[in-house]
PDB file of C-alpha atoms in Angstrom:
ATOM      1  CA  UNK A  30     -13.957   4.519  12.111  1.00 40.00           C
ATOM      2  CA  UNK A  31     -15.123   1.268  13.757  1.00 41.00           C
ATOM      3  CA  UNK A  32     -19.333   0.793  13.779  1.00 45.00           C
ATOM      4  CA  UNK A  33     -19.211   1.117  17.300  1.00 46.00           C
ATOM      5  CA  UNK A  34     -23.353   1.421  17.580  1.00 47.00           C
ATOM      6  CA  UNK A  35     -23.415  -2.222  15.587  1.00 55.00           C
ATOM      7  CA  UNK A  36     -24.770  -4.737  19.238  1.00 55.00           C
ATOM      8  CA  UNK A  37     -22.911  -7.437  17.890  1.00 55.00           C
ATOM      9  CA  UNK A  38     -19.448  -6.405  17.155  1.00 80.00           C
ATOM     10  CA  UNK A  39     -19.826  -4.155  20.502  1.00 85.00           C
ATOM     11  CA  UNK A  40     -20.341  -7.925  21.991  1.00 91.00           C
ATOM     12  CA  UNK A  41     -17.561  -8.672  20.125  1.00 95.00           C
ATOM     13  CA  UNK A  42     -15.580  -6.543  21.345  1.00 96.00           C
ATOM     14  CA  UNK A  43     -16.374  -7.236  24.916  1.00 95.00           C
ATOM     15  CA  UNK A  44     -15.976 -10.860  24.129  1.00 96.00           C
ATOM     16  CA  UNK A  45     -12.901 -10.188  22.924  1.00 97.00           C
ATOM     17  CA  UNK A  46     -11.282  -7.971  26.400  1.00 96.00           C
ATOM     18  CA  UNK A  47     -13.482 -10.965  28.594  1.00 96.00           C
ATOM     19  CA  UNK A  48     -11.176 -13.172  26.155  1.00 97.00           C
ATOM     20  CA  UNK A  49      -7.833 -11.552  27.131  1.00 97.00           C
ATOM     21  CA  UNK A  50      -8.485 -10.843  30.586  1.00 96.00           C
ATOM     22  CA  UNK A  51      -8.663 -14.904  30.684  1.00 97.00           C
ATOM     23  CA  UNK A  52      -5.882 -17.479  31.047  1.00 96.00           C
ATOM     24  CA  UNK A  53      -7.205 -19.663  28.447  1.00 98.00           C
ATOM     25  CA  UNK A  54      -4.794 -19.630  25.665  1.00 98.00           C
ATOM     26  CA  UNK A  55      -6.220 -17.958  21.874  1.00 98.00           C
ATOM     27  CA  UNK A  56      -5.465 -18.407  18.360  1.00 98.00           C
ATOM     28  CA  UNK A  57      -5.449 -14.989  16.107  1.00 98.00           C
ATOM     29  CA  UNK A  58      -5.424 -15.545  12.888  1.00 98.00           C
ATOM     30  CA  UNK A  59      -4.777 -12.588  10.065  1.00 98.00           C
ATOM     31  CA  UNK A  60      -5.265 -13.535   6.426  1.00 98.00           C
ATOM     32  CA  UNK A  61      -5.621 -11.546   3.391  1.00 98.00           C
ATOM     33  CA  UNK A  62      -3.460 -10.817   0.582  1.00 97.00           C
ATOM     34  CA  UNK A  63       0.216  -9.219   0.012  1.00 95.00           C
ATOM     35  CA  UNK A  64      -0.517  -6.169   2.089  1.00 96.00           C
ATOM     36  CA  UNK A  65      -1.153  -8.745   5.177  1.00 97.00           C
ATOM     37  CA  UNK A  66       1.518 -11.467   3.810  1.00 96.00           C
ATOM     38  CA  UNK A  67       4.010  -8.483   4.428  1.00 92.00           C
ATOM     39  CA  UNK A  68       6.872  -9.480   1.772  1.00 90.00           C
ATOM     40  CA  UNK A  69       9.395  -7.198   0.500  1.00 89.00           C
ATOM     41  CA  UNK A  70       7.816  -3.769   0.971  1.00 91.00           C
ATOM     42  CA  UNK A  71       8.609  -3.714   4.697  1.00 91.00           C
ATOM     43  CA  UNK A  72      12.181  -4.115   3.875  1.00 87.00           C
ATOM     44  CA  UNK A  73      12.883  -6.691   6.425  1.00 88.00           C
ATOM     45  CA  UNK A  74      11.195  -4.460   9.128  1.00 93.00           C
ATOM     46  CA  UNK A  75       8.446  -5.870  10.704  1.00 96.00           C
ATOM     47  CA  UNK A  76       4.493  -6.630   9.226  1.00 97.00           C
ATOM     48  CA  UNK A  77       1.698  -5.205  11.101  1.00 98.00           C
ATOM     49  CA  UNK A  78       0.754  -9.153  12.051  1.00 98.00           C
ATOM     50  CA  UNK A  79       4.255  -8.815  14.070  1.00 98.00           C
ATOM     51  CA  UNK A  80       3.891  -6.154  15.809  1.00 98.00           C
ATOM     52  CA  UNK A  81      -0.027  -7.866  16.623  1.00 98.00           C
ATOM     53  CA  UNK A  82       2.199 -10.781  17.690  1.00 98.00           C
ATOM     54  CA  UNK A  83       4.970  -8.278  20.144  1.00 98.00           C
ATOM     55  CA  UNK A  84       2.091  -6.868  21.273  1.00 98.00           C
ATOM     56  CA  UNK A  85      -0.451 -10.216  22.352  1.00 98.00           C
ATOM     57  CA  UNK A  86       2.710 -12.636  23.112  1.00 98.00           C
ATOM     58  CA  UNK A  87       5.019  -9.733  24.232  1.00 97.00           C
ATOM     59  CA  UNK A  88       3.798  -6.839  25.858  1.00 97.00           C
ATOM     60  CA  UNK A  89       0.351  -8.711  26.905  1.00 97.00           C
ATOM     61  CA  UNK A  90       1.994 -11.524  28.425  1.00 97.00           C
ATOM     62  CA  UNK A  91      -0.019 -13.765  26.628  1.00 98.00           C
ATOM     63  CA  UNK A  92       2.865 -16.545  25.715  1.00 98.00           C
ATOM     64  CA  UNK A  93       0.479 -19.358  25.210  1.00 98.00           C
ATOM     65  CA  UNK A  94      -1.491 -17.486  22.439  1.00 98.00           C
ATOM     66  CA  UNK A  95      -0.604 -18.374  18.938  1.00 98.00           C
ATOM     67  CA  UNK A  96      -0.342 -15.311  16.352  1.00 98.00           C
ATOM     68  CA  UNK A  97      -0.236 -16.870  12.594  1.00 98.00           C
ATOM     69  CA  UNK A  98      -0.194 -14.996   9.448  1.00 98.00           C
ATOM     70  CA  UNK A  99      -1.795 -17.022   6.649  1.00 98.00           C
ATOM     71  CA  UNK A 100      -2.179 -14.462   3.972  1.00 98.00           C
ATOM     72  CA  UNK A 101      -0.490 -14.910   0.457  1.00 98.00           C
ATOM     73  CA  UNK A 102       0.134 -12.310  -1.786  1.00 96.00           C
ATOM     74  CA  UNK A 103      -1.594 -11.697  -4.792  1.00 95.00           C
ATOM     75  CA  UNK A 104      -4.641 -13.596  -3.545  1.00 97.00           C
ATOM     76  CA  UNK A 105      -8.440 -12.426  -3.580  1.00 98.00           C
ATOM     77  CA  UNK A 106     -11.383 -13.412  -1.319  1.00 98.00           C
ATOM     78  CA  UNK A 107     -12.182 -16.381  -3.593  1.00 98.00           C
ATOM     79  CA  UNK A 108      -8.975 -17.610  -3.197  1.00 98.00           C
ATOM     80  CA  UNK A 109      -9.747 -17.737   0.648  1.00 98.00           C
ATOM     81  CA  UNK A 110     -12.696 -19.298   0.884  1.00 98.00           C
ATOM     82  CA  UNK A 111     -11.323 -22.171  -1.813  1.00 98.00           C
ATOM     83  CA  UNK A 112      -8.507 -23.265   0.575  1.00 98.00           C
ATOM     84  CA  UNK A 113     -10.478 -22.312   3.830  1.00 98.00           C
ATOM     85  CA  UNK A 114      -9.267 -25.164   5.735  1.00 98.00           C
ATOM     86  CA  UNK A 115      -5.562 -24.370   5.336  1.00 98.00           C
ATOM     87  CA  UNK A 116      -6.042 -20.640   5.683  1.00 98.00           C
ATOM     88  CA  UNK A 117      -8.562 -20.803   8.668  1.00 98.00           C
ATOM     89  CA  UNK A 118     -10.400 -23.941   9.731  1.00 98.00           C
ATOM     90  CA  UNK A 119      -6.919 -25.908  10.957  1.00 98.00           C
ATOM     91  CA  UNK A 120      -6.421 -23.347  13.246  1.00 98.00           C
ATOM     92  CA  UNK A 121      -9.311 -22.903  15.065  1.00 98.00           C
ATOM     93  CA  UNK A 122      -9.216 -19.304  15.091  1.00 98.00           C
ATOM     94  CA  UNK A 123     -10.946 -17.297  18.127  1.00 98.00           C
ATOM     95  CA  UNK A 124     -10.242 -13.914  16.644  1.00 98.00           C
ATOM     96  CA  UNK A 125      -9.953 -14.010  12.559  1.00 98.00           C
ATOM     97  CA  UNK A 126      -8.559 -11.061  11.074  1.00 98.00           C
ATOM     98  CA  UNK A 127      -9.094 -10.171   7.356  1.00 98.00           C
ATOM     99  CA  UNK A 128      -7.955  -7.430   4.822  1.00 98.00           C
ATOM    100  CA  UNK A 129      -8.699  -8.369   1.413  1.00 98.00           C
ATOM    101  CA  UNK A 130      -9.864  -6.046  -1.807  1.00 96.00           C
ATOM    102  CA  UNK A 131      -7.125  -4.732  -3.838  1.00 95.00           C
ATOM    103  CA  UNK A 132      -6.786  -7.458  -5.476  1.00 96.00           C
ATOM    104  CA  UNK A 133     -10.188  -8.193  -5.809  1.00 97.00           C
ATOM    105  CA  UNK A 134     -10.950  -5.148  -7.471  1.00 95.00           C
ATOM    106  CA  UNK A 135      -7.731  -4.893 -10.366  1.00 96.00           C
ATOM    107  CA  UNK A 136      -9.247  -5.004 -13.664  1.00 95.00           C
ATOM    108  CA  UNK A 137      -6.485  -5.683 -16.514  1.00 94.00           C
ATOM    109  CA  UNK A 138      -5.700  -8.260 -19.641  1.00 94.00           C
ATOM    110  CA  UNK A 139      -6.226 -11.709 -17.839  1.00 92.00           C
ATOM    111  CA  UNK A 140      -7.991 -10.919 -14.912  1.00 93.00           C
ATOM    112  CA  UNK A 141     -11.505 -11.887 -13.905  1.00 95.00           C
ATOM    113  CA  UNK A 142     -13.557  -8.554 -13.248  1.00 97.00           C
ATOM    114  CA  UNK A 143     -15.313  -8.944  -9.620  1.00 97.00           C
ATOM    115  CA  UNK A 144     -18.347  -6.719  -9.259  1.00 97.00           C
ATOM    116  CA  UNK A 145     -18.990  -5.289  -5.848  1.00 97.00           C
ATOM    117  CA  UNK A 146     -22.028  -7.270  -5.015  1.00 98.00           C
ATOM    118  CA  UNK A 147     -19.857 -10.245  -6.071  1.00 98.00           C
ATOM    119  CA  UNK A 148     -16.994  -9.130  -3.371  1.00 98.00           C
ATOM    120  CA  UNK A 149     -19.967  -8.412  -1.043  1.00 98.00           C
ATOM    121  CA  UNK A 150     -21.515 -12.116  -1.499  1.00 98.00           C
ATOM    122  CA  UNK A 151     -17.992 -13.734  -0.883  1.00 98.00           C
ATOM    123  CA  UNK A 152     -17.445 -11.561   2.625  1.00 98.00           C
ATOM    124  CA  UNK A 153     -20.851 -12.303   3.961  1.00 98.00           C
ATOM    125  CA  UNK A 154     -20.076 -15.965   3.160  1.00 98.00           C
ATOM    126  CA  UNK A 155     -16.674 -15.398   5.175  1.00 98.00           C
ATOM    127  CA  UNK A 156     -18.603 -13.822   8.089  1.00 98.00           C
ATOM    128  CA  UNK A 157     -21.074 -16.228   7.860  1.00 98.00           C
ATOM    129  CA  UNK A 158     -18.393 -19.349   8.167  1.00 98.00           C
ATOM    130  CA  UNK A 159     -15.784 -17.864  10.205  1.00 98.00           C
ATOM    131  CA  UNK A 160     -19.002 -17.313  13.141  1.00 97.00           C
ATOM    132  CA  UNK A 161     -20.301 -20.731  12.252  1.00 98.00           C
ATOM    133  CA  UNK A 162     -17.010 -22.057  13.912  1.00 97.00           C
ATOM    134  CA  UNK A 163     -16.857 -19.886  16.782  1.00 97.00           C
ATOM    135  CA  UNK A 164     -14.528 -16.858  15.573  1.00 98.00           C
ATOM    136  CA  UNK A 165     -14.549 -13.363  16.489  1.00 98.00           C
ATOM    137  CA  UNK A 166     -14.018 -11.846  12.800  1.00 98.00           C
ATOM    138  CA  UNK A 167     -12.866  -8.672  12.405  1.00 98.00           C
ATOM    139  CA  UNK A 168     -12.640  -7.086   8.850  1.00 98.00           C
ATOM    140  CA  UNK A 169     -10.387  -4.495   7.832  1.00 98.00           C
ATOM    141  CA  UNK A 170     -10.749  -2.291   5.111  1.00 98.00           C
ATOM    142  CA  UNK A 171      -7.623  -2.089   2.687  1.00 97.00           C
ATOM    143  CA  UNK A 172      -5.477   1.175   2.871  1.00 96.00           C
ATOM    144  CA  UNK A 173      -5.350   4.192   0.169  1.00 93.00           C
ATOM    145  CA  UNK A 174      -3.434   4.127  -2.629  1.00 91.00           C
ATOM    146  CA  UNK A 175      -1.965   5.927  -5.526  1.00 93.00           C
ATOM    147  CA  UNK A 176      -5.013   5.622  -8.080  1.00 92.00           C
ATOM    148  CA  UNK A 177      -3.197   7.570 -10.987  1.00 93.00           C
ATOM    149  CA  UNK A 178       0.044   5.576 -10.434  1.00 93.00           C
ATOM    150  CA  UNK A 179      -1.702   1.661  -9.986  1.00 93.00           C
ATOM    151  CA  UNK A 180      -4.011   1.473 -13.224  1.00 92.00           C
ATOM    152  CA  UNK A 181      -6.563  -1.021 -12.951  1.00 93.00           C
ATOM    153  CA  UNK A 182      -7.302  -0.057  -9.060  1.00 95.00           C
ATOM    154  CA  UNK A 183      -9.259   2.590  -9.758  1.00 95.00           C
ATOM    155  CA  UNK A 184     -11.803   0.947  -7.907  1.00 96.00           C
ATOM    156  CA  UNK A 185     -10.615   1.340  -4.090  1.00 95.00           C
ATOM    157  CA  UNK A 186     -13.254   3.559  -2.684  1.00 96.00           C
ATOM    158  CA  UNK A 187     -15.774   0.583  -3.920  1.00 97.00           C
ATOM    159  CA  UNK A 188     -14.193  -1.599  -2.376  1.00 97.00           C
ATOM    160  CA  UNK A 189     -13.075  -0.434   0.613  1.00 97.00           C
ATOM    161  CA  UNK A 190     -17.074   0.610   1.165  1.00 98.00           C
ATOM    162  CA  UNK A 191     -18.050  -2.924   0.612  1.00 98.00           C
ATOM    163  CA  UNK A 192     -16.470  -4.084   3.388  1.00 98.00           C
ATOM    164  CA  UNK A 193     -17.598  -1.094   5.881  1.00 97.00           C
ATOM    165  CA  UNK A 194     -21.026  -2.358   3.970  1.00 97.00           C
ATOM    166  CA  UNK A 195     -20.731  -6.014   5.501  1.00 97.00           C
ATOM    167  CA  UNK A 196     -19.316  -4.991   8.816  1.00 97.00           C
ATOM    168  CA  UNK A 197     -22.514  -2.868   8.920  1.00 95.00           C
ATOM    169  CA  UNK A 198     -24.756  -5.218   8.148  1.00 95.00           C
ATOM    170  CA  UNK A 199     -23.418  -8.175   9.744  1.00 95.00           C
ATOM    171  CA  UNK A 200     -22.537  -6.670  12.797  1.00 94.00           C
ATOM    172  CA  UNK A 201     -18.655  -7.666  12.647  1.00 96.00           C
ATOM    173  CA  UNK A 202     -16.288  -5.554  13.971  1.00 97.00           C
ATOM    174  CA  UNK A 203     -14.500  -2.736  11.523  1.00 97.00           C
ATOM    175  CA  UNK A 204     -10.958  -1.488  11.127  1.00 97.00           C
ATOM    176  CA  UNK A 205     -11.563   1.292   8.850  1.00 97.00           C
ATOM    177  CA  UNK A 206      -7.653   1.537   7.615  1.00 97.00           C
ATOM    178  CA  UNK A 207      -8.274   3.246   4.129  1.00 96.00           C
ATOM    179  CA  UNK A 208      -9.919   6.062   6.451  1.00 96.00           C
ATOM    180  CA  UNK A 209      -7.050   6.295   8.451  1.00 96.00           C
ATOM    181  CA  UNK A 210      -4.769   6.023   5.312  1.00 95.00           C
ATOM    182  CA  UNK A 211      -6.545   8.806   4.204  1.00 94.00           C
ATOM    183  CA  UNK A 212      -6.610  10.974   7.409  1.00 94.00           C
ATOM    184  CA  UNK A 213      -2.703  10.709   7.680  1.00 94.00           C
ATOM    185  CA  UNK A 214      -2.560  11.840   4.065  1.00 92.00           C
ATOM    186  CA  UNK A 215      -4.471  14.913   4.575  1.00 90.00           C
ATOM    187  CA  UNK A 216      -6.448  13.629   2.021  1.00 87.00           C
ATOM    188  CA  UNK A 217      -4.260  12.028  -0.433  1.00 86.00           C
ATOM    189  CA  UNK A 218      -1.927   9.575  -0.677  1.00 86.00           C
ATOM    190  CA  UNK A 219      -0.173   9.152   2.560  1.00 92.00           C
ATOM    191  CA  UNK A 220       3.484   8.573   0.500  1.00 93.00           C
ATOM    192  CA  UNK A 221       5.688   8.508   4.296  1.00 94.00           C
ATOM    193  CA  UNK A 222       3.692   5.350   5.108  1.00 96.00           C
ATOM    194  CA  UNK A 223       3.847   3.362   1.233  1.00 95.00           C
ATOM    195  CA  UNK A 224       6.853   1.449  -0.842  1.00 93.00           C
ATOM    196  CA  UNK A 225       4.770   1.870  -4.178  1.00 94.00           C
ATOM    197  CA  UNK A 226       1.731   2.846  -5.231  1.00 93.00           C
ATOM    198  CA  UNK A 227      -0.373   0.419  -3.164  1.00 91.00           C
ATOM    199  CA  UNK A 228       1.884  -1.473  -0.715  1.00 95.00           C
ATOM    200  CA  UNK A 229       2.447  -0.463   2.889  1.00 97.00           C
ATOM    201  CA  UNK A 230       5.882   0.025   4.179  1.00 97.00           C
ATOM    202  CA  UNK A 231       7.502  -0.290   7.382  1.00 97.00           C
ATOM    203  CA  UNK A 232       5.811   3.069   8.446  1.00 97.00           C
ATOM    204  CA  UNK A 233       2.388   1.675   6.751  1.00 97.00           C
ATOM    205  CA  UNK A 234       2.553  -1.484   8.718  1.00 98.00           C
ATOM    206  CA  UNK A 235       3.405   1.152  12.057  1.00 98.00           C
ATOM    207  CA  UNK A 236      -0.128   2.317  11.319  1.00 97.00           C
ATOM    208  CA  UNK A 237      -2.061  -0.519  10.503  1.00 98.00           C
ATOM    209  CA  UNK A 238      -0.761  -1.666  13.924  1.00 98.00           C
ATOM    210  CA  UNK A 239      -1.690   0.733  15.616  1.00 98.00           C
ATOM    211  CA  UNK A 240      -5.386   1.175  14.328  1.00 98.00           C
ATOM    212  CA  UNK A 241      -5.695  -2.709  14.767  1.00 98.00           C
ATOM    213  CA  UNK A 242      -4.650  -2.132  18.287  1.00 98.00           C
ATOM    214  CA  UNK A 243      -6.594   0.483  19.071  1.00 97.00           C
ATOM    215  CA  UNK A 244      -9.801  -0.626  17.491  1.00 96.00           C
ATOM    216  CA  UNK A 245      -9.636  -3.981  19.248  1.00 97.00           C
ATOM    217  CA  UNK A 246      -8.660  -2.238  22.522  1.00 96.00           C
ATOM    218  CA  UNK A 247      -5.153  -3.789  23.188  1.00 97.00           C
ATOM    219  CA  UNK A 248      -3.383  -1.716  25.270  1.00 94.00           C
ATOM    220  CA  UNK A 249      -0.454  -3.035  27.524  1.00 94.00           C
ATOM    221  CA  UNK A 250       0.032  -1.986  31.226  1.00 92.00           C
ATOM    222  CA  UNK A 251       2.136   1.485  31.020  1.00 90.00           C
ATOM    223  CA  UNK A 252       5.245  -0.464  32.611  1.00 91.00           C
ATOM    224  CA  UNK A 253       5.491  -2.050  29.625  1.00 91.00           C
ATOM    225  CA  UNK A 254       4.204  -0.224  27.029  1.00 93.00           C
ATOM    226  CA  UNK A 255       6.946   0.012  24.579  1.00 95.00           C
ATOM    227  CA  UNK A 256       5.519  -1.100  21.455  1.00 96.00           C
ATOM    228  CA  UNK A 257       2.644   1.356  20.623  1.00 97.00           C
ATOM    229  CA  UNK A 258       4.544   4.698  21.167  1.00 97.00           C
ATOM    230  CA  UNK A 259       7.271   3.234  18.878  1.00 97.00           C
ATOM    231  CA  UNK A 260       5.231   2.782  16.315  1.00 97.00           C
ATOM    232  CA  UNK A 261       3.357   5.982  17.127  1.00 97.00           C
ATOM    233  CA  UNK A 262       6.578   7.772  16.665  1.00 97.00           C
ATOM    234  CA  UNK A 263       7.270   5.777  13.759  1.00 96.00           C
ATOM    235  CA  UNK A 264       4.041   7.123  11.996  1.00 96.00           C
ATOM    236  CA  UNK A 265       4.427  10.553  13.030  1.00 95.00           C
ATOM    237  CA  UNK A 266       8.299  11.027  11.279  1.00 95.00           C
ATOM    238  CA  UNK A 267       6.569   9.322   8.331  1.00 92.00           C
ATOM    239  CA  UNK A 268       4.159  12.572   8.214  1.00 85.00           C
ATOM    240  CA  UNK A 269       6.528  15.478   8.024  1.00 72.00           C
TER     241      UNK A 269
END
C-alpha cells in the first residue's frame, strides 16, 4: 500500500494533482529495468508506461506533456545512476518513476552479489538526486514472482522491502506492486498476469497501470474514462 501518513510524499502527492490541474506542460519519466522497458513479454500489447501515456496525453487531455520510457532491460540501479544524464537529467523530469530490484538482487556465475544495504545506499542516492533537480520521485516496488522457477531471485521479498524501506524513510511516494502482485495471487504467484517466471504480461502491465494510476490519483472525467475499466476488466479475466 502507498505510506500515505509519510508528510512529504502526501505533499507530493498534492503537488502532483496542483501539477495536473495546471496548464503548464510536464515531463514523466519511468525508468527501471526489463519489467519497465516492456519488450517481448507483452506480446506487442501495450507496457504499463503506455497505458501511463493513454491515460496523461489521452484521457487527461494533457497533449503537451511528454511520457518517455527510459528503462533498459537487464539493467540494475547502478546502471542508472552511471548514465543518469541520459536516463534522467536530459529530460528534466517533474514526476520520475522507478521500478528497479530484480535484477539487482540475481545472484548466479558472473554476477556481482548486491547486498540490501548496498541497493538501499544506491536508492537513497536516487531520491536524493532526482529531488535535488526538482522531481517528484515515485518508487515502485517490483512485482512477485515464481521463486522456485527463477533461481538466483530468491531474494524478492528483500528487495522489494528495501524500497518500501526508502520510501519510508525518505518520504517519497510508494507503489507497493509486489503487494498487489501478491493480493491478486491469493498469495502466490499471480500466473494470469506473468509471461515467465518474473516478467509481466499484457495482463501484468493492466495491473501495474492501474495501481500506478490509482496511487498517484489519475482518474479521467467519467465521459471519458475508457482506459481504467479496460484494464480493470483486463485484470479481472486474468484471475479466473
Amino acid at each position: 500500500m502507498p505510506n500515505a501518513e509519510s508528510p512529504a510524499s502526501a505533499s507530493d502527492l498534492r503537488r502532483l494533482t496542483d501539477l495536473l490541474a495546471g496548464s503548464e506542460p510536464l515531463n514523466w519519466v519511468i525508468t527501471g529495468d526489463s519489467i519497465t522497458h516492456g519488450l517481448v513479454h507483452t506480446q506487442g500489447a501495450r507496457t504499463y508506461a503506455e497505458h501511463l501515456h493513454e491515460l496523461v496525453r489521452g484521457e487527461l487531455g494533457r497533449t503537451r506533456d511528454a511520457v518517455i520510457n527510459t528503462a533498459i532491460s537487464g539493467h540494475r540501479l547502478t546502471d542508472i545512476l552511471g548514465d543518469w544524464d541520459r536516463r534522467v537529467a536530459t529530460w528534466r523530469p517533474d514526476i520520475l518513476t522507478l521500478m528497479i530490484g530484480t535484477n539487482d538482487m540475481a545472484t548466479g556465475p558472473g554476477l556481482t552479489t548486491v547486498a540490501p544495504v548496498e541497493f538501499v545506499a544506491s536508492l537513497r542516492e536516487f531520491v536524493t538526486r532526482a529531488r535535488a533537480a526538482g522531481a517528484i520521485v515515485v518508487l515502485q516496488t517490483p512485482p512477485s514472482i515464481d521463486i522456485p522457477n527463477a533461481p538466483g531471485r530468491e531474494r524478492i521479498v528483500e528487495f522489494a522491502d528495501a524500497v518500501r524501506e526508502v520510501a519510508a524513510s525518505d518520504d517519497v511516494i510508494l507503489v507497493d506492486q509486489h503487494a498487489r502482485f501478491a493480493d491478486v495471487g491469493g498469495g502466490a504467484v499471480p500466473w494470469g498476469l506473468m509471461n515467465d517466471p518474473f516478467h509481466p504480461n499484457a495482463a501484468g502491465h493492466a495491473a501495474l497501470a492501474l495501481e500506478l494510476a490509482r496511487t498517484l490519483g489519475i482518474r479521467p472525467q467519467p465521459e471519458v474514462d475508457r482506459t481504467l475499466p479496460l484494464l480493470a476488466a483486463q485484470v479481472a479475466v486474468a484471475r479466473l
